[in-house]
Amino acid sequence: MANVKIAVIYYSATGTNYQMALEAEKAAKEAGAEVRVRRVKELAPSEAIATNPQWKAHVDVTQHVQEATLDDLDWADGIIFSVPTRFGNMAAQMKQFLDTAGPLWGQGKLVNKTVTAMSSAQNPHGGQEATILSLYTTMYHWGAIVVAPGYTDQTIFGAGGNPYGASATAGGDKVSDEVLAAVRHQTKRLIEITERIASPVHADR
């Protein structure tokens, strides 16, 4: 088993995508990967955050999580993104972070990295699929290798059947066990494909 490096990069306002990121971290470590969990920088003004007690509480309890940098993208063999939907698109905080990756892209340092994405919304059909696909569009420009979960495991159906990435319905205190199971499968699938790409046996074919 290759010792692959996985970056879990997320944005979360009230905690849903943070929970998914932590589950991905756990699954990746169980699979033998070296893992970094990073949150993208919060762009919303403190006045806006203060109007939502759950948002404010989440910001306060996750101050210990390091902010994502371009070094994390450069370091990783594979990347897991977790981001909520905003009107069918990824949250601006994640988009801003991805937009800073131009220097790495220009040097070809993002080519052939494996990537996969997860999302959440306030209801089961709130734009999760469109959000994940909007993120994958950036990955195609990078020359990265998108590793969607597809219908490769029964956990995908249990979590709602999204073949593009695990999708949660936000609003509760805890992400459902079904979605977390899909997150674990998606993470281990990413690592499996990353290992195949990194393996000298496969590289010689």
Tab-separated table of C-alpha atoms in Angstrom, residues 63-134:
chain	number	residue	atom	x	y	z
A	63	GLN	CA	-10.285	28.274	15.360
A	64	HIS	CA	-7.755	25.506	16.025
A	65	VAL	CA	-8.089	24.120	12.488
A	66	GLN	CA	-5.320	25.444	10.266
A	67	GLU	CA	-6.312	27.542	7.259
A	68	ALA	CA	-5.700	26.004	3.857
A	69	THR	CA	-2.737	27.291	1.857
A	70	LEU	CA	-1.333	26.561	-1.577
A	71	ASP	CA	1.314	24.443	0.138
A	72	ASP	CA	-1.438	21.997	1.108
A	73	LEU	CA	-2.433	21.587	-2.535
A	74	ASP	CA	1.193	21.171	-3.585
A	75	TRP	CA	1.869	18.638	-0.814
A	76	ALA	CA	-1.097	16.377	-1.468
A	77	ASP	CA	-1.303	13.409	-3.807
A	78	GLY	CA	-5.084	13.439	-3.484
A	79	ILE	CA	-7.540	16.107	-2.348
A	80	ILE	CA	-11.000	15.840	-0.811
A	81	PHE	CA	-13.125	18.985	-0.946
A	82	SER	CA	-16.215	19.498	1.203
A	83	VAL	CA	-18.271	22.635	0.656
A	84	PRO	CA	-21.891	23.767	1.082
A	85	THR	CA	-24.011	24.919	-1.813
A	86	ARG	CA	-24.850	28.561	-2.350
A	87	PHE	CA	-27.621	28.900	-4.954
A	88	GLY	CA	-26.362	25.798	-6.759
A	89	ASN	CA	-22.715	26.839	-6.707
A	90	MET	CA	-19.873	26.337	-4.262
A	91	ALA	CA	-19.597	28.802	-1.374
A	92	ALA	CA	-17.575	31.926	-2.219
A	93	GLN	CA	-15.002	31.087	0.454
A	94	MET	CA	-14.000	27.900	-1.384
A	95	LYS	CA	-14.117	29.577	-4.797
A	96	GLN	CA	-11.810	32.335	-3.594
A	97	PHE	CA	-9.310	29.763	-2.327
A	98	LEU	CA	-9.362	27.845	-5.601
A	99	ASP	CA	-8.910	31.089	-7.517
A	100	THR	CA	-5.587	31.646	-5.740
A	101	ALA	CA	-4.170	28.398	-7.151
A	102	GLY	CA	-3.073	30.027	-10.410
A	103	PRO	CA	0.654	29.939	-9.554
A	104	LEU	CA	0.564	26.174	-8.933
A	105	TRP	CA	-1.542	25.621	-12.043
A	106	GLY	CA	0.903	27.670	-14.113
A	107	GLN	CA	3.768	25.442	-12.965
A	108	GLY	CA	1.853	22.249	-13.719
A	109	LYS	CA	1.899	21.238	-10.057
A	110	LEU	CA	-1.794	20.325	-9.946
A	111	VAL	CA	-1.675	17.930	-12.888
A	112	ASN	CA	-2.647	14.314	-12.128
A	113	LYS	CA	-3.600	14.938	-8.525
A	114	THR	CA	-6.688	12.930	-7.630
A	115	VAL	CA	-9.676	14.903	-6.381
A	116	THR	CA	-13.169	14.217	-5.115
A	117	ALA	CA	-15.844	16.453	-3.604
A	118	MET	CA	-18.743	16.415	-1.138
A	119	SER	CA	-21.466	18.950	-0.412
A	120	SER	CA	-24.507	19.887	1.663
A	121	ALA	CA	-27.653	21.981	1.415
A	122	GLN	CA	-30.718	22.734	3.522
A	123	ASN	CA	-32.836	20.121	1.726
A	124	PRO	CA	-32.195	16.893	-0.205
A	125	HIS	CA	-32.365	18.602	-3.613
A	126	GLY	CA	-30.892	21.971	-2.720
A	127	GLY	CA	-28.100	22.058	-5.306
A	128	GLN	CA	-25.571	19.542	-3.981
A	129	GLU	CA	-24.986	17.918	-7.356
A	130	ALA	CA	-24.600	21.238	-9.163
A	131	THR	CA	-22.199	22.441	-6.471
A	132	ILE	CA	-19.984	19.387	-6.783
A	133	LEU	CA	-19.996	19.625	-10.574
A	134	SER	CA	-19.082	23.324	-10.410
